[in-house]
mmCIF file of C-alpha atoms in Angstrom:
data_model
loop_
_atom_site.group_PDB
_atom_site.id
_atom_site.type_symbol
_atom_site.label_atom_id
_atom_site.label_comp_id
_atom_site.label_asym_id
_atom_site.label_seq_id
_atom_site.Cartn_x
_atom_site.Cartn_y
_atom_site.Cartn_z
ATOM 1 C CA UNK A 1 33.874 9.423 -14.057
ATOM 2 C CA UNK A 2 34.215 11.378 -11.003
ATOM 3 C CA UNK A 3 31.239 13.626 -10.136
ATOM 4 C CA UNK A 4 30.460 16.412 -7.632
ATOM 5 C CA UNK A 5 27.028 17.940 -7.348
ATOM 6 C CA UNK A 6 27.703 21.840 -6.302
ATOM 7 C CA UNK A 7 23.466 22.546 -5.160
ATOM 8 C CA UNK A 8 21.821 19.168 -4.547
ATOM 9 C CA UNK A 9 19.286 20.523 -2.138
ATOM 10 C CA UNK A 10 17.675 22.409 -5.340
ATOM 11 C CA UNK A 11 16.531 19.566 -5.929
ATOM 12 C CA UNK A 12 14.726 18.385 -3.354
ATOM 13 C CA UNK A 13 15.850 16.083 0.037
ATOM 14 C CA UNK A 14 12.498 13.479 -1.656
ATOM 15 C CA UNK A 15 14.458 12.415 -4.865
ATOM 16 C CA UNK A 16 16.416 9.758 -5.505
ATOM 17 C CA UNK A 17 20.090 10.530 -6.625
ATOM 18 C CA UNK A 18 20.883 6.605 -7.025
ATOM 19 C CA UNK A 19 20.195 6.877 -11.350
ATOM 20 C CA UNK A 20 23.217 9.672 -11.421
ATOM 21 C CA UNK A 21 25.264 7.863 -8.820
ATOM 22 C CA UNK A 22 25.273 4.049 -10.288
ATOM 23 C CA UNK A 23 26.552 6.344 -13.906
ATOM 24 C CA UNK A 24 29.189 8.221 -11.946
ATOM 25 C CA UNK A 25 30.342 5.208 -9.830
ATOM 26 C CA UNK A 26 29.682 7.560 -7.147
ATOM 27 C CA UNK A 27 28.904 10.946 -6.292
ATOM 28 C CA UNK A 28 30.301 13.686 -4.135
ATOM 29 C CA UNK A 29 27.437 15.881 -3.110
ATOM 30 C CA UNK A 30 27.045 19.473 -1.617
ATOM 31 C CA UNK A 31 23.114 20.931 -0.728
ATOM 32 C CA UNK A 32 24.799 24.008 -1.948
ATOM 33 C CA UNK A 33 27.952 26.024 -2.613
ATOM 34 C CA UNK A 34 29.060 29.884 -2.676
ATOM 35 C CA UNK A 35 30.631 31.930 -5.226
ATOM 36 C CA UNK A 36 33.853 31.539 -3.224
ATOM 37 C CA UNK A 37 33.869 28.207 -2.613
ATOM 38 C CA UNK A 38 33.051 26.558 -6.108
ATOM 39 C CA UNK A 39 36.635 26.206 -7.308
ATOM 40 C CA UNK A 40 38.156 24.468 -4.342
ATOM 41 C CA UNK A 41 35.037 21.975 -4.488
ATOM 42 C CA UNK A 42 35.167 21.330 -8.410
ATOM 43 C CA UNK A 43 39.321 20.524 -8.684
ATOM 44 C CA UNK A 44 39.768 16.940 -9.663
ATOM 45 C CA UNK A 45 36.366 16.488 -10.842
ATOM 46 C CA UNK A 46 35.842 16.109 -14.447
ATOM 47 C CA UNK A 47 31.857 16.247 -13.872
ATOM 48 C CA UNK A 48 30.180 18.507 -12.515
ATOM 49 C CA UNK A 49 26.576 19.181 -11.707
ATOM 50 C CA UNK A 50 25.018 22.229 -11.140
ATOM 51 C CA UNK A 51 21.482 23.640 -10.872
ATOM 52 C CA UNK A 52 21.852 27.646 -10.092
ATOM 53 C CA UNK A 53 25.662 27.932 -9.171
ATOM 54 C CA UNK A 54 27.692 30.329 -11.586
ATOM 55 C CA UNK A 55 30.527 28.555 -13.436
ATOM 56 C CA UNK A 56 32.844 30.885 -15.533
ATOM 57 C CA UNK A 57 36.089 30.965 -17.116
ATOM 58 C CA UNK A 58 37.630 31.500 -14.187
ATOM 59 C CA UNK A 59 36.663 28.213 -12.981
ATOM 60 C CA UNK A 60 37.551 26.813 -16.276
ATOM 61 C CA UNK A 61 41.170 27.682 -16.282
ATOM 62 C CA UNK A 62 41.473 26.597 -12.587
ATOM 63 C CA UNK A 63 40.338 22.953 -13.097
ATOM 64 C CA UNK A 64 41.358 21.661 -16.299
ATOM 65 C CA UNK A 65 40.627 18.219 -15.632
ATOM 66 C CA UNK A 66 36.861 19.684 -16.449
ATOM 67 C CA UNK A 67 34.618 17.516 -19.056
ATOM 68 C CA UNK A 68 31.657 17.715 -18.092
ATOM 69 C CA UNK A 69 29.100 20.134 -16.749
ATOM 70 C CA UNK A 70 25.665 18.587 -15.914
ATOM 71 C CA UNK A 71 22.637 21.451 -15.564
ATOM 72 C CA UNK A 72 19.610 19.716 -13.813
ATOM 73 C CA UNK A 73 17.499 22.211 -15.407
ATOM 74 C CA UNK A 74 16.616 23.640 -18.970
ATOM 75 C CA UNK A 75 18.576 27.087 -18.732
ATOM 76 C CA UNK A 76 22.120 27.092 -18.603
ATOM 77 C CA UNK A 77 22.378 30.872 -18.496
ATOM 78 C CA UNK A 78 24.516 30.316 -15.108
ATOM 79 C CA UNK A 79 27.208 28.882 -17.430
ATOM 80 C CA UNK A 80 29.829 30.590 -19.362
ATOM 81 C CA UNK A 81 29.055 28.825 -22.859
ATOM 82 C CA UNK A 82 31.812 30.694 -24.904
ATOM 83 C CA UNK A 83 34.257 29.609 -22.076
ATOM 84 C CA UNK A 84 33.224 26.185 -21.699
ATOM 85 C CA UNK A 85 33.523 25.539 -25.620
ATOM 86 C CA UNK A 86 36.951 27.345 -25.842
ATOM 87 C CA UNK A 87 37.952 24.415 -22.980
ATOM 88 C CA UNK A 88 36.259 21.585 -24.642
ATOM 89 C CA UNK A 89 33.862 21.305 -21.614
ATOM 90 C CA UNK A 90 30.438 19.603 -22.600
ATOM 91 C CA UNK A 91 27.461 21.211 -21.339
ATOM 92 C CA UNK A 92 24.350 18.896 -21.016
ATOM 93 C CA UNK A 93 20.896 19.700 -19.307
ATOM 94 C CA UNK A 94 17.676 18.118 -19.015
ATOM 95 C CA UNK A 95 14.456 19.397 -20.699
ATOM 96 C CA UNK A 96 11.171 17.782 -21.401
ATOM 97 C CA UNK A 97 10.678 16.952 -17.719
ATOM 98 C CA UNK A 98 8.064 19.508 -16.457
ATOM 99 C CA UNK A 99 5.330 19.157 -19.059
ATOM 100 C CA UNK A 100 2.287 17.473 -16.776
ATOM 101 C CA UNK A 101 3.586 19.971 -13.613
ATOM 102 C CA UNK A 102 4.086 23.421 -15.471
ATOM 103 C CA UNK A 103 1.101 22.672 -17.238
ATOM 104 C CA UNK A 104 -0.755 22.132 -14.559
ATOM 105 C CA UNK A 105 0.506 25.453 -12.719
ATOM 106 C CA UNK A 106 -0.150 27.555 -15.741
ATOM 107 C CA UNK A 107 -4.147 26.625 -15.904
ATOM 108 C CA UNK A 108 -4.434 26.949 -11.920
ATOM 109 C CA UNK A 109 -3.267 30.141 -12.408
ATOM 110 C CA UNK A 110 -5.106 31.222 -15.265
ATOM 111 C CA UNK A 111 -8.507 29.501 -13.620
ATOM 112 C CA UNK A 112 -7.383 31.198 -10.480
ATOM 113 C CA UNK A 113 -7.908 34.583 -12.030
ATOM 114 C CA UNK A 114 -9.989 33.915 -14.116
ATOM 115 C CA UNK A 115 -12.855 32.989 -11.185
ATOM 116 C CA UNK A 116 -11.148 36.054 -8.728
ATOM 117 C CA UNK A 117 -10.409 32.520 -6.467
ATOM 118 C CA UNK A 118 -8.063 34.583 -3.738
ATOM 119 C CA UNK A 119 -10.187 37.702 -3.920
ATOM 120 C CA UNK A 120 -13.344 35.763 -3.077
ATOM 121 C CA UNK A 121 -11.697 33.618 -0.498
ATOM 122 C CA UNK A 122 -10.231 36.866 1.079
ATOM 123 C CA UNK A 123 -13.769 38.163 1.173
ATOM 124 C CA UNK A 124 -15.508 34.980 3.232
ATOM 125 C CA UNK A 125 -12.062 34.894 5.727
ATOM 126 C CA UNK A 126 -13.229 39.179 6.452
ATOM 127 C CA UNK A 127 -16.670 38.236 6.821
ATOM 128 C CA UNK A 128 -18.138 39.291 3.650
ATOM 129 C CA UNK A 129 -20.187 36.708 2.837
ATOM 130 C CA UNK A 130 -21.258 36.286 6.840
ATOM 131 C CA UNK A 131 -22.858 39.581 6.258
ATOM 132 C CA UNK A 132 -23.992 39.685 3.053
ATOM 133 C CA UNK A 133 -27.794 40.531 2.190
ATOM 134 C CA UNK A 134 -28.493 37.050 -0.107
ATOM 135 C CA UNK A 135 -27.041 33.812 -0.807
ATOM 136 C CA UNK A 136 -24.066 34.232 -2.658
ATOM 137 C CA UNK A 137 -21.642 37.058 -2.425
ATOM 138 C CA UNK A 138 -20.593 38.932 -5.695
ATOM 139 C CA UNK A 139 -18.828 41.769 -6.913
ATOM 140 C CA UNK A 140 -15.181 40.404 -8.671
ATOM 141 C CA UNK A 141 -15.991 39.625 -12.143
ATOM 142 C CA UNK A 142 -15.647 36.010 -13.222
ATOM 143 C CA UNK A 143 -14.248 35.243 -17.042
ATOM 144 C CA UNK A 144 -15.611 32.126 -18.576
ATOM 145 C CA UNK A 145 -13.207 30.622 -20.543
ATOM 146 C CA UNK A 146 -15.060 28.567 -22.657
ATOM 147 C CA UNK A 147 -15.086 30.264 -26.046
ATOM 148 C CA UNK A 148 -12.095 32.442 -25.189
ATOM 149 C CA UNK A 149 -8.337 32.844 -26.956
ATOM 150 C CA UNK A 150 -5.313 31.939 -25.082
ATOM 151 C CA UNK A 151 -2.420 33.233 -26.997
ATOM 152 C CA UNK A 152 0.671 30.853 -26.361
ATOM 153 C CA UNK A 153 4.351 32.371 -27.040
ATOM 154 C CA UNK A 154 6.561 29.143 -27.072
ATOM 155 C CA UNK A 155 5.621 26.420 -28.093
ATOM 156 C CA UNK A 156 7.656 23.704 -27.315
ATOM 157 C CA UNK A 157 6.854 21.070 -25.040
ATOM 158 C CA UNK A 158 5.435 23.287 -22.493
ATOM 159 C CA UNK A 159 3.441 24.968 -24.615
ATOM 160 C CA UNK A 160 2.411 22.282 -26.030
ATOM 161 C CA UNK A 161 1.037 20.753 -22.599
ATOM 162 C CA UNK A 162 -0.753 23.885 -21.929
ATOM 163 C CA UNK A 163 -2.208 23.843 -25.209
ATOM 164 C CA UNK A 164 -4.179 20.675 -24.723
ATOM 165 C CA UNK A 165 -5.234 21.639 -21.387
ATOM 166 C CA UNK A 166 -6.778 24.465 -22.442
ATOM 167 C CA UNK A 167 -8.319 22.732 -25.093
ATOM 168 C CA UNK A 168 -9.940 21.013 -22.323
ATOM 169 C CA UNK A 169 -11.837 23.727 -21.194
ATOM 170 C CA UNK A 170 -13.256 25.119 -24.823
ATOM 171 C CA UNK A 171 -10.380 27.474 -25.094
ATOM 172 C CA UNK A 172 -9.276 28.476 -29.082
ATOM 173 C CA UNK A 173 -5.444 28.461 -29.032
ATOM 174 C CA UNK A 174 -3.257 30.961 -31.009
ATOM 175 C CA UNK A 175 0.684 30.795 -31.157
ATOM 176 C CA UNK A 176 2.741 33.979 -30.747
ATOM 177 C CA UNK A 177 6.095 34.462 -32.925
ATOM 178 C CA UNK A 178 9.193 35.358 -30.687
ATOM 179 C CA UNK A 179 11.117 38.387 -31.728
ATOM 180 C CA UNK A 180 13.069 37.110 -34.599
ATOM 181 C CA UNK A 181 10.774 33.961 -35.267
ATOM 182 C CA UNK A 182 8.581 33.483 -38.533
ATOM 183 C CA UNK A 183 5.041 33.790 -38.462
ATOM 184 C CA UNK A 184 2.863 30.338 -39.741
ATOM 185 C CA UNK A 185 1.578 27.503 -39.026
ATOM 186 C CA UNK A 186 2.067 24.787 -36.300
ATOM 187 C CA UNK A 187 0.097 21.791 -35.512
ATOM 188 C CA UNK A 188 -3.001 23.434 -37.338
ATOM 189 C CA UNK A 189 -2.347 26.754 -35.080
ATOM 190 C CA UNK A 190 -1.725 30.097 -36.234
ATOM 191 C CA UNK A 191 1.517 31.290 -35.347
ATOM 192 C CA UNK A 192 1.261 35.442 -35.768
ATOM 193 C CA UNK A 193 3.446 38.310 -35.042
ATOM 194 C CA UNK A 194 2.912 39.864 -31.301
ATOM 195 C CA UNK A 195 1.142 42.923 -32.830
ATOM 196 C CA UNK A 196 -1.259 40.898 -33.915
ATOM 197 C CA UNK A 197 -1.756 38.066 -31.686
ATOM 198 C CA UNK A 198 -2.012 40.519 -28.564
ATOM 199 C CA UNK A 199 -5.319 42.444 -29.175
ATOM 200 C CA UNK A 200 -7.206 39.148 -30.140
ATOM 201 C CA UNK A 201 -6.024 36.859 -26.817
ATOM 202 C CA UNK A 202 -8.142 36.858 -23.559
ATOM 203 C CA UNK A 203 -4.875 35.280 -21.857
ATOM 204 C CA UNK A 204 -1.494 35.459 -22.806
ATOM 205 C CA UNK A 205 0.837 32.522 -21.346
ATOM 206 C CA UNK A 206 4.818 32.917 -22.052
ATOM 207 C CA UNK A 207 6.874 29.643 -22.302
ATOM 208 C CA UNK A 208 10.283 30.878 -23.646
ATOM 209 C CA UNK A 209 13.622 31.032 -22.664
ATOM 210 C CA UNK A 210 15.131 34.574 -21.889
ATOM 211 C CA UNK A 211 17.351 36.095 -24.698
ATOM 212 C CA UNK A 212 18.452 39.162 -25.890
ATOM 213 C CA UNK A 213 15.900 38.533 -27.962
ATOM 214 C CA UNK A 214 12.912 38.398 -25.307
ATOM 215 C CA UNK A 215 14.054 40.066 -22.835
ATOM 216 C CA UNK A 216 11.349 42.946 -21.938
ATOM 217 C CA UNK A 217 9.335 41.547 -24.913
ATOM 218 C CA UNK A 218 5.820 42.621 -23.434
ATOM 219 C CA UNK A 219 6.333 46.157 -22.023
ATOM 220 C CA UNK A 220 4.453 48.752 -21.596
ATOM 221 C CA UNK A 221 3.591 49.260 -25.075
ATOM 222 C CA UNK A 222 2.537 45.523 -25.743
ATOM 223 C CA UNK A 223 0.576 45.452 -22.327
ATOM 224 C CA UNK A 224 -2.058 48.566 -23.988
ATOM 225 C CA UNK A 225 -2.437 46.248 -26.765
ATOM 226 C CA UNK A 226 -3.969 43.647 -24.748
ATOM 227 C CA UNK A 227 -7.465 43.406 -23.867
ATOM 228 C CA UNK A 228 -8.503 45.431 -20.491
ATOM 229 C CA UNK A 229 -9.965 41.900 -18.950
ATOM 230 C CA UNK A 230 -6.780 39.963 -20.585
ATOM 231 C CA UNK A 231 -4.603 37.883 -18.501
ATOM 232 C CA UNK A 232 -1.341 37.620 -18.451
ATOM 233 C CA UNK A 233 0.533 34.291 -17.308
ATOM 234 C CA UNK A 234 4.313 33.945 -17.146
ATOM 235 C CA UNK A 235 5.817 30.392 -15.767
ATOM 236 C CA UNK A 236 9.015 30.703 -17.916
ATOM 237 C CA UNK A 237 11.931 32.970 -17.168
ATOM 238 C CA UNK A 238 11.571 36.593 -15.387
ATOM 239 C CA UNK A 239 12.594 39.522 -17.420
ATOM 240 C CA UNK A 240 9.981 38.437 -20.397
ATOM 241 C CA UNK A 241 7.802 41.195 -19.029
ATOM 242 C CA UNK A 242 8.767 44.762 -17.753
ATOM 243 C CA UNK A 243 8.113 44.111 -13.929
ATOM 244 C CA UNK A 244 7.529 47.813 -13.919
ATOM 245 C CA UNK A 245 5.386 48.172 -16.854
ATOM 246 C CA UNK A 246 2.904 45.125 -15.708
ATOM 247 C CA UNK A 247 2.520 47.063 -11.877
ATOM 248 C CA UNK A 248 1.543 50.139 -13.667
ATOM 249 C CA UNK A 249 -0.674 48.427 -16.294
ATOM 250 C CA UNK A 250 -2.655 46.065 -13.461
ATOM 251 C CA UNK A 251 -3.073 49.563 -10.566
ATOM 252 C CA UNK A 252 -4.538 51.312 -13.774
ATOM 253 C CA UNK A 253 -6.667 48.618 -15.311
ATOM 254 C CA UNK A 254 -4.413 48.200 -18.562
ATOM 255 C CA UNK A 255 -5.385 44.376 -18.037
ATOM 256 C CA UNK A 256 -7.474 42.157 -16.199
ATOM 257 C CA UNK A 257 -4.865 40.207 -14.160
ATOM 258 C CA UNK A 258 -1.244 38.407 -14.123
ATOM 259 C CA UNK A 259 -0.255 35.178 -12.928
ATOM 260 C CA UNK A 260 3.774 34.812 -12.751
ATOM 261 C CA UNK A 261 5.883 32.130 -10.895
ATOM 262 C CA UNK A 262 9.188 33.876 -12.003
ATOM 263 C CA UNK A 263 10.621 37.130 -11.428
ATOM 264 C CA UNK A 264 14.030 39.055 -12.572
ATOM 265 C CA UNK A 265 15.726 38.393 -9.034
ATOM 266 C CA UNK A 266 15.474 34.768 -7.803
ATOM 267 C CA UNK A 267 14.699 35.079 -4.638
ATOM 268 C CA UNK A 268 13.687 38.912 -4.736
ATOM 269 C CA UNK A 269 15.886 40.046 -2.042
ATOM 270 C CA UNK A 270 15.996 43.420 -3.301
ATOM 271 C CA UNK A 271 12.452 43.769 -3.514
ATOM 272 C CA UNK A 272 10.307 43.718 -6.702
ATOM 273 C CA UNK A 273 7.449 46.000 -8.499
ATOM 274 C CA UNK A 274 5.679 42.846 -8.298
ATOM 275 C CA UNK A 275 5.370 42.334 -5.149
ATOM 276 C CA UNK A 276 3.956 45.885 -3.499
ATOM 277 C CA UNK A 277 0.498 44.836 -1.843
ATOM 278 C CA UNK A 278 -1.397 47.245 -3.537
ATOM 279 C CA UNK A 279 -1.732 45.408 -6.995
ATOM 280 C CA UNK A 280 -5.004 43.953 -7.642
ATOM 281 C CA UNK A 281 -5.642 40.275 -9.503
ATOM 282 C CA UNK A 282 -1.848 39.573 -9.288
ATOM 283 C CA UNK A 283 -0.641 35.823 -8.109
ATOM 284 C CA UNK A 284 2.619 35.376 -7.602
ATOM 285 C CA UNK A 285 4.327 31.849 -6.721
ATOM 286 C CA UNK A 286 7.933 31.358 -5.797
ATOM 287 C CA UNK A 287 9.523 29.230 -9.188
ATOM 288 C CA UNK A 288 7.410 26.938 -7.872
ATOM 289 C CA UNK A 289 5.865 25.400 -11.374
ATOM 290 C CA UNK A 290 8.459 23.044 -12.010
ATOM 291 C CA UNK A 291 8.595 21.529 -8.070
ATOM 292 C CA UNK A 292 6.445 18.107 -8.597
ATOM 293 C CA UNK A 293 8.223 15.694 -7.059
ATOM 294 C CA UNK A 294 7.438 13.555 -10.183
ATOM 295 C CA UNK A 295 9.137 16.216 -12.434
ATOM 296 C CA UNK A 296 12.251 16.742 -9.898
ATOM 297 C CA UNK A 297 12.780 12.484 -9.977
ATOM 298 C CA UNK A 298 12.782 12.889 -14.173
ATOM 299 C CA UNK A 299 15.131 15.672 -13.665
ATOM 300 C CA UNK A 300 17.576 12.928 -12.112
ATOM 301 C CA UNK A 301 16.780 10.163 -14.128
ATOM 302 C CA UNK A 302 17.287 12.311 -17.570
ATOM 303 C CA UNK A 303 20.408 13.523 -15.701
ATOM 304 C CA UNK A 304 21.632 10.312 -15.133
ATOM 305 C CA UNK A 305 21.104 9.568 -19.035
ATOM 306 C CA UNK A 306 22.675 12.303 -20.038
ATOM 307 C CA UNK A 307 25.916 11.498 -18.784
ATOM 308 C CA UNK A 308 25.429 7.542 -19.894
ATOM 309 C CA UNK A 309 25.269 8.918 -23.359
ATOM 310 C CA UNK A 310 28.213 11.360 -22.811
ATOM 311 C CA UNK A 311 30.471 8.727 -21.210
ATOM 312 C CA UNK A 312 29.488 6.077 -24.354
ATOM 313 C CA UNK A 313 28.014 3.952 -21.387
ATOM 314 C CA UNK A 314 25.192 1.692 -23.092
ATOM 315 C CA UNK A 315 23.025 -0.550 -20.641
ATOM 316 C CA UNK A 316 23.743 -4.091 -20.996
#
């Protein structure tokens, strides 16, 4: 096997690459690579591991001694799949990594909202409470989440983790269908259509991958379904939720709040809706869910499997 690693600083400079370089006998690394200079750095590599960089057919035809392409992440939108199969490429990636850490940032967000956190901590650092006539200082209103719905739309492992998290804290759990999926049951939840999970959930937290499918899936017309204290928590893919729509729906009090750690444009050097400073009870983190160092060292390790298994390499 000869390997190359196009974006290794994604990653991280704290993990340990040894798993994935004891399977490839080696490993040629870059802490990243432009557009125009993936092709020279992939020829004579037959693996190839990516996190963001674009591969396409271009790429394809240009290094035919291509096998294997190695995501260290769940997406693989940033690969041309009907190219790779018409070359007899192998795509692998890694999921089931980021349960405990995605999990984790979904309920800090949701708790973060839910008790106005930033807006009360904003109001002791401008002397607010310094000033204020008693002992406490109120005035954001503070959702208790015991007793409350949190409708979950995806759930696979990482809704799954949020799930029991929330169960923690007295929440009742509902499942959303994706467009396309069948209403039911799963794991003694409900599983409804979006029509009729919206109005009923006091937070809404997405954990699906971006399709055709989902793409805009809560716009503006799902958003005045929702409850006007509802919260809305995305820590899956941007372009779920019309960034537009959601602005307009938090300035006029459509809902309660939004908690997102993913936007359409990663980073948003074009600017976002999102991110004007005049939108009240919005968080917004920078794809930072997934960035335990924990979950970044399983990313490697189920990496390094992943090729084992593809090269028929079986530990003695």
């Amino acid at each position: 096997m000869k390997a190359v690693f196009l974006d290794a600083s994604t990653l991280g400079s704290d993990v340990d690459l040894t798993p994935v370089e004891a399977v490839a006998g080696g490993l040629v690394k870059y802490d990243r690579t432009l557009p125009e200079d993936v092709t020279a750095r992939i020829r004579g590599f037959d693996t190839v591991l990516v996190n963001k960089v674009v591969l396409t057919r271009e790429h394809f035809q240009a290094c035919p001694e291509l096998k294997v392409i190695a995501v260290v992440a769940t997406g693989i939108n940033n690969i041309d799949q009907e190219a790779a199969r018409e070359y007899g490429i192998r795509i692998l990636n890694v999921t089931n990594y980021g349960r405990s850490t995605v999990a984790q940032h979904t309920m800090a967000l949701i708790l973060a909202l839910a008790t106005r956190l930033l807006d009360y901590d904003r109001d002791v650092r401008n002397g607010r409470w310094a000033t204020s006539d008693q002992f406490c200082l109120m005035g954001h209103p503070i959702m208790e989440l015991d007793g409350r719905t949190l409708g979950i739309v995806g759930y696979g492992d990482l809704g799954q983790g949020v799930a029991e998290r929330a169960r923690a804290f007295g929440m009742n759990i509902l499942l959303g269908a994706r467009p396309g999926q069948e209403p039911g049951e799963v794991d003694g939840y409900r599983r409804l259509p979006l029509d009729e999970l919206l109005p009923q959930v006091d937070v809404l937290s997405l954990h699906c991958l971006l399709t055709d499918e989902t793409r805009n899936m809560i716009g503006a017309r799902e958003l005045g379904m929702m409850k006007k204290d509802a919260l809305l928590i995305n820590t899956s893919r941007g372009g779920l939720v019309h960034e537009q729509a959601l602005a307009d729906a938090l300035r006029a009090g459509v809902i309660g709040g939004a908690g997102f750690d993913v936007l359409t444009e990663e980073p948003p050097r074009h600017g976002n809706p999102l991110l004007a400073d005049d939108i009240p009870n919005l968080i917004i983190t920078p794809h930072s869910a997934w960035a335990s160092r924990e979950a970044r060292q399983r990313i490697v390790e189920i990496t390094a499997a992943n090729l084992a298994k593809a090269a028929g390499i079986t530990k003695s």
